[in-house]
Amino acid sequence: MQLTTGSEQPRGPMAYSPHGWWSILIGITLLCAIGSSRADKPCTASSSIGDLVLLGSSFQVFCTYQASCRASKSMHIDKKKIDKIQHYNSTTLFLNVTNISKNTTYTCLCEGEPEPCGLDIDTGYPPDLPENVTCVQKGEFGEVMCTWRRGRETHLTTTSELWVRAVFGNRTAGSVSYPGSGSRSDPGLVSANFPVSGSVQTEYSVWASSSNKLGSAVSTTLNFTLDHIVQPFPPAVSQVECWSLGCNVRVEGAQFLEVQQRTAQGPGPWILHPHTAGSVWNQSIVSLQPYTKYEFQARVKLSHRRGIWSDWSQPVSNWTQEEAPAKALDVWYTTSNSPNNSITLHWKMLSHTEARGKIRGYKVIVNDTLAGKSESNTSINHISGLSCSRCDVTVYALNSRGSSPPAHVTIPLRAAQPPQNVMCRNHSNNSVTISWRRPVTAGAASGTGDGAVSGYLLEWFPVGRQVEKLRWKRLGPNETHTVIRDNIKPFECYEGAVYALYEQAVGRAQFEDFYTLELVPSAGPSVHQPVVEGDKVTVSWSEVPQEHRGGCVINYTIYVENSEGKDVGNYVCRASERSFTIRDLPPDYYRLWVAASTASGQGPRAKHSFFIKPQSLLSDSWLYTMVLVGITSFLVFFVLLCLYQVSSLRRRVSTLVHCLMPDIVPDPANSKWAKECAKEKGELTLHLYLSESSVSEEEEPDTVEVQELPEGSWSSWNPAQRTDISGTPEGAIHPSLHLLFMPQQIPATDPSTTAYFQSSYLKSFSQESGSSGQTQDSQGTDMTVDYISTHVLEGREEKEEEGLDVMGFFSCPQNPLSPFMNPLVSFGGKLTLDAVRIDCSEFLD
């Protein structure tokens, strides 16, 4: 009803204001434009089941064209042209859609027309039934929060609601809905809060619902009172007191208490300690491990029958106190390959539960049967440099509360029968199986006296890193294989040994080059500068770094090529070798590569180059040698030349040379006076100058008469009965020198004669004074035996004073052929010169 004043007239149906007319005109124009645009479209698109379908549905899409569209027709799915379309009739095309999986746009197009037509298909699921509806009151006076699971994703806009109905005594309130909201951390979880009022005994009924364009779903109804769902807030743990085997957890204001604990290292799983009588304010937790850090959480409840447990509190941690180590160390030893057979003692570090405290060091007591007892402390798990013939070693682990039980080992153990046929087999799961056979029968049966095997010990370590990476495992006497899974890395080469343990002996069987997984080396060896010597070159290298080997290196290969790129040769070296010499290389420029290989293949090659020079007579080494020899020879020659200038030294050297040389007996038949004797058969006069002072220029030289004897007269000749060879009275010749020339071959008929003539040449020189009138005795058996004349020796002594006296140094042994080594005998007689030979070298000197 409208109220108007009296002066106003009611308006009829056609009474519109000018603004109303303009509005009607604009609306009509828009409707005409819309109708015109629809009439101008050349086609329409539709679906056999509508534009909202279930995911996985199958249906048909139709494109119906206007009669005016006479050009080619096509269909597109998300702007991609479809070739497999069918004709429904002359104006309609259709497409079969199977198992649709997402929202899709279908487009119909008439060629030549600018405006296409299309259809948008939305896909999804109807909502699932909400599940697991739970409600909790946070605190005694807080709101109630309900949560539920909404099920699978619908891919459509879906509304979730919580419906609440309260019963106050005999009165039931109407249902009220509260919108639900999803959780960011868990998209499938939906929650809703609602306020409460009234008594804690008020009963509530709640349910959840979900709906979208494809349907709706409603959960089952949950009924509760506030006493059932009230949850206290998490408590605050005020104190945690610990001893070595337990802790006491205290919570302020708690009425009903539960505690859970776990080890902080790891961390380990939570272990619940349920509520016990008397645990209102605190709870004691026992059976804990010494020196372990634990975390504790607590939760509370209003009463045994009221409410639910609170959430767990924030964790609080503390350490239990230490205890002395409970287990003895596992001790083992290794012997080095050095000449002194140094021993390294190893022991395994105790686990955390075995150590029961912080290990502050180790005490090692060595009782050597020869050197006595010694004690040392160390902070590492091995000690090196032990050298003893027989030692009893005891090792302790130390912490703040005491020491571990003693671990004993006797080193070195006596060698015994080792395990047989040790084999390694690797597996794809990063493990290795080591197997062996029992040793040859031990004990009395074998005669070794080692007794039965008490167990086995398996040790392994990366190649070349025994001291720092040694690992071992003890096994029982009946075990003959084991699997290594821990303390072994893939793509690394290991070696080790299996020991058969006896009471006081050990048998060792070594194995090497085993691995879990293997690759081709990722790097080559480090090649040093090649050393060239003439036509050979020595190549040396360092092994591939441990982290790049990829497993066990089996060999190294050297590749050499010349300046023309031709292969000179490939040389394969053992894995243990670090150098190789290549010989007989012609002069040229060379390149070489060194590569390491594992069983999986060959790694990268390390490159180097070198040059072989042409061999020259004037090479540096040859020239240096020749210059050195020339300088040395010149210095020696110069020194000898200087020494040769000293006449006395020159004479003594000449004497030494004659002493060292064999006596050369000249043939007297070739002498001048021998030839004259041949002309005048009989006597021959020999001029002899005994000294420079004995003969002057005016004086006539002394003569020596030589008598030739018949060939057969030597056997009957008596040297004691001699005649004057001059045929004149004795003393007619002054001074006289009597010589006896002996034939080369003297018949050995008379031993006395042979002994007398064992000296081959001159026996004596005797000189008489020119005016004394003394005569030389020529009768009887008296014989004058003397050496060289005194004035001859005096002449020599005068000359020796001019130079160096080296006769004592250059003394020569007595030569039976030398005429000056035996006394000279004077006698007379005749001797044929053709039958003798005279050594006159001493006279000429």
PDB file of N, CA, C and O in Angstrom, residues 49 53-59 97-104 106 121-123 125:
ATOM      1  N   ILE A  49      25.173 -35.749 -22.166  1.00  0.00           N
ATOM      2  CA  ILE A  49      24.856 -35.851 -20.721  1.00  0.00           C
ATOM      3  C   ILE A  49      25.023 -34.518 -20.018  1.00  0.00           C
ATOM      4  O   ILE A  49      25.075 -34.462 -18.788  1.00  0.00           O
ATOM      5  N   VAL A  53      29.952 -33.613 -15.705  1.00  0.00           N
ATOM      6  CA  VAL A  53      29.986 -35.069 -15.790  1.00  0.00           C
ATOM      7  C   VAL A  53      30.935 -35.624 -14.733  1.00  0.00           C
ATOM      8  O   VAL A  53      31.808 -34.918 -14.206  1.00  0.00           O
ATOM      9  N   LEU A  54      30.778 -36.906 -14.423  1.00  0.00           N
ATOM     10  CA  LEU A  54      31.676 -37.598 -13.514  1.00  0.00           C
ATOM     11  C   LEU A  54      33.016 -37.889 -14.205  1.00  0.00           C
ATOM     12  O   LEU A  54      33.059 -38.172 -15.414  1.00  0.00           O
ATOM     13  N   LEU A  55      34.089 -37.802 -13.416  1.00  0.00           N
ATOM     14  CA  LEU A  55      35.379 -38.208 -13.955  1.00  0.00           C
ATOM     15  C   LEU A  55      35.337 -39.677 -14.351  1.00  0.00           C
ATOM     16  O   LEU A  55      34.849 -40.529 -13.597  1.00  0.00           O
ATOM     17  N   GLY A  56      35.867 -39.971 -15.574  1.00  0.00           N
ATOM     18  CA  GLY A  56      35.854 -41.337 -16.068  1.00  0.00           C
ATOM     19  C   GLY A  56      34.621 -41.673 -16.890  1.00  0.00           C
ATOM     20  O   GLY A  56      34.492 -42.819 -17.347  1.00  0.00           O
ATOM     21  N   SER A  57      33.689 -40.696 -17.096  1.00  0.00           N
ATOM     22  CA  SER A  57      32.468 -40.959 -17.873  1.00  0.00           C
ATOM     23  C   SER A  57      32.780 -41.003 -19.360  1.00  0.00           C
ATOM     24  O   SER A  57      33.780 -40.456 -19.833  1.00  0.00           O
ATOM     25  N   SER A  58      31.852 -41.628 -20.126  1.00  0.00           N
ATOM     26  CA  SER A  58      31.927 -41.679 -21.594  1.00  0.00           C
ATOM     27  C   SER A  58      30.639 -41.085 -22.150  1.00  0.00           C
ATOM     28  O   SER A  58      29.552 -41.387 -21.663  1.00  0.00           O
ATOM     29  N   PHE A  59      30.740 -40.253 -23.187  1.00  0.00           N
ATOM     30  CA  PHE A  59      29.563 -39.551 -23.738  1.00  0.00           C
ATOM     31  C   PHE A  59      29.901 -39.076 -25.141  1.00  0.00           C
ATOM     32  O   PHE A  59      30.974 -39.372 -25.676  1.00  0.00           O
ATOM     33  N   VAL A  97      33.478 -39.456 -26.736  1.00  0.00           N
ATOM     34  CA  VAL A  97      34.442 -39.196 -25.652  1.00  0.00           C
ATOM     35  C   VAL A  97      34.398 -40.381 -24.692  1.00  0.00           C
ATOM     36  O   VAL A  97      33.324 -40.757 -24.221  1.00  0.00           O
ATOM     37  N   THR A  98      35.591 -40.954 -24.413  1.00  0.00           N
ATOM     38  CA  THR A  98      35.685 -42.128 -23.542  1.00  0.00           C
ATOM     39  C   THR A  98      36.570 -41.817 -22.336  1.00  0.00           C
ATOM     40  O   THR A  98      37.681 -41.298 -22.494  1.00  0.00           O
ATOM     41  N   ASN A  99      36.069 -42.135 -21.131  1.00  0.00           N
ATOM     42  CA  ASN A  99      36.844 -42.032 -19.883  1.00  0.00           C
ATOM     43  C   ASN A  99      37.480 -40.650 -19.733  1.00  0.00           C
ATOM     44  O   ASN A  99      38.704 -40.505 -19.687  1.00  0.00           O
ATOM     45  N   ILE A 100      36.653 -39.638 -19.669  1.00  0.00           N
ATOM     46  CA  ILE A 100      37.163 -38.273 -19.528  1.00  0.00           C
ATOM     47  C   ILE A 100      37.868 -38.137 -18.191  1.00  0.00           C
ATOM     48  O   ILE A 100      37.446 -38.668 -17.163  1.00  0.00           O
ATOM     49  N   SER A 101      39.043 -37.423 -18.191  1.00  0.00           N
ATOM     50  CA  SER A 101      39.885 -37.359 -16.993  1.00  0.00           C
ATOM     51  C   SER A 101      40.125 -35.946 -16.481  1.00  0.00           C
ATOM     52  O   SER A 101      40.765 -35.783 -15.448  1.00  0.00           O
ATOM     53  N   LYS A 102      39.606 -34.931 -17.136  1.00  0.00           N
ATOM     54  CA  LYS A 102      39.823 -33.559 -16.674  1.00  0.00           C
ATOM     55  C   LYS A 102      38.787 -32.650 -17.322  1.00  0.00           C
ATOM     56  O   LYS A 102      38.026 -33.060 -18.222  1.00  0.00           O
ATOM     57  N   ASN A 103      38.741 -31.421 -16.870  1.00  0.00           N
ATOM     58  CA  ASN A 103      37.881 -30.421 -17.487  1.00  0.00           C
ATOM     59  C   ASN A 103      38.385 -30.138 -18.894  1.00  0.00           C
ATOM     60  O   ASN A 103      39.579 -29.925 -19.104  1.00  0.00           O
ATOM     61  N   THR A 104      37.427 -30.110 -19.861  1.00  0.00           N
ATOM     62  CA  THR A 104      37.801 -30.028 -21.277  1.00  0.00           C
ATOM     63  C   THR A 104      36.875 -29.047 -21.993  1.00  0.00           C
ATOM     64  O   THR A 104      35.680 -28.952 -21.694  1.00  0.00           O
ATOM     65  N   TYR A 106      35.412 -28.109 -25.795  1.00  0.00           N
ATOM     66  CA  TYR A 106      35.184 -28.606 -27.160  1.00  0.00           C
ATOM     67  C   TYR A 106      34.728 -27.433 -28.008  1.00  0.00           C
ATOM     68  O   TYR A 106      33.834 -26.669 -27.624  1.00  0.00           O
ATOM     69  N   ILE A 121      33.135 -28.595 -20.574  1.00  0.00           N
ATOM     70  CA  ILE A 121      32.708 -29.741 -19.773  1.00  0.00           C
ATOM     71  C   ILE A 121      33.484 -29.724 -18.455  1.00  0.00           C
ATOM     72  O   ILE A 121      34.721 -29.750 -18.446  1.00  0.00           O
ATOM     73  N   ASP A 122      32.772 -29.659 -17.320  1.00  0.00           N
ATOM     74  CA  ASP A 122      33.381 -29.746 -15.993  1.00  0.00           C
ATOM     75  C   ASP A 122      33.248 -31.175 -15.491  1.00  0.00           C
ATOM     76  O   ASP A 122      32.200 -31.811 -15.644  1.00  0.00           O
ATOM     77  N   THR A 123      34.340 -31.637 -14.831  1.00  0.00           N
ATOM     78  CA  THR A 123      34.367 -33.014 -14.348  1.00  0.00           C
ATOM     79  C   THR A 123      34.653 -33.021 -12.849  1.00  0.00           C
ATOM     80  O   THR A 123      35.253 -32.095 -12.303  1.00  0.00           O
ATOM     81  N   TYR A 125      33.814 -35.435  -8.773  1.00  0.00           N
ATOM     82  CA  TYR A 125      33.159 -36.507  -8.038  1.00  0.00           C
ATOM     83  C   TYR A 125      32.152 -35.897  -7.056  1.00  0.00           C
ATOM     84  O   TYR A 125      32.364 -34.789  -6.549  1.00  0.00           O
TER      85      TYR A 125
END
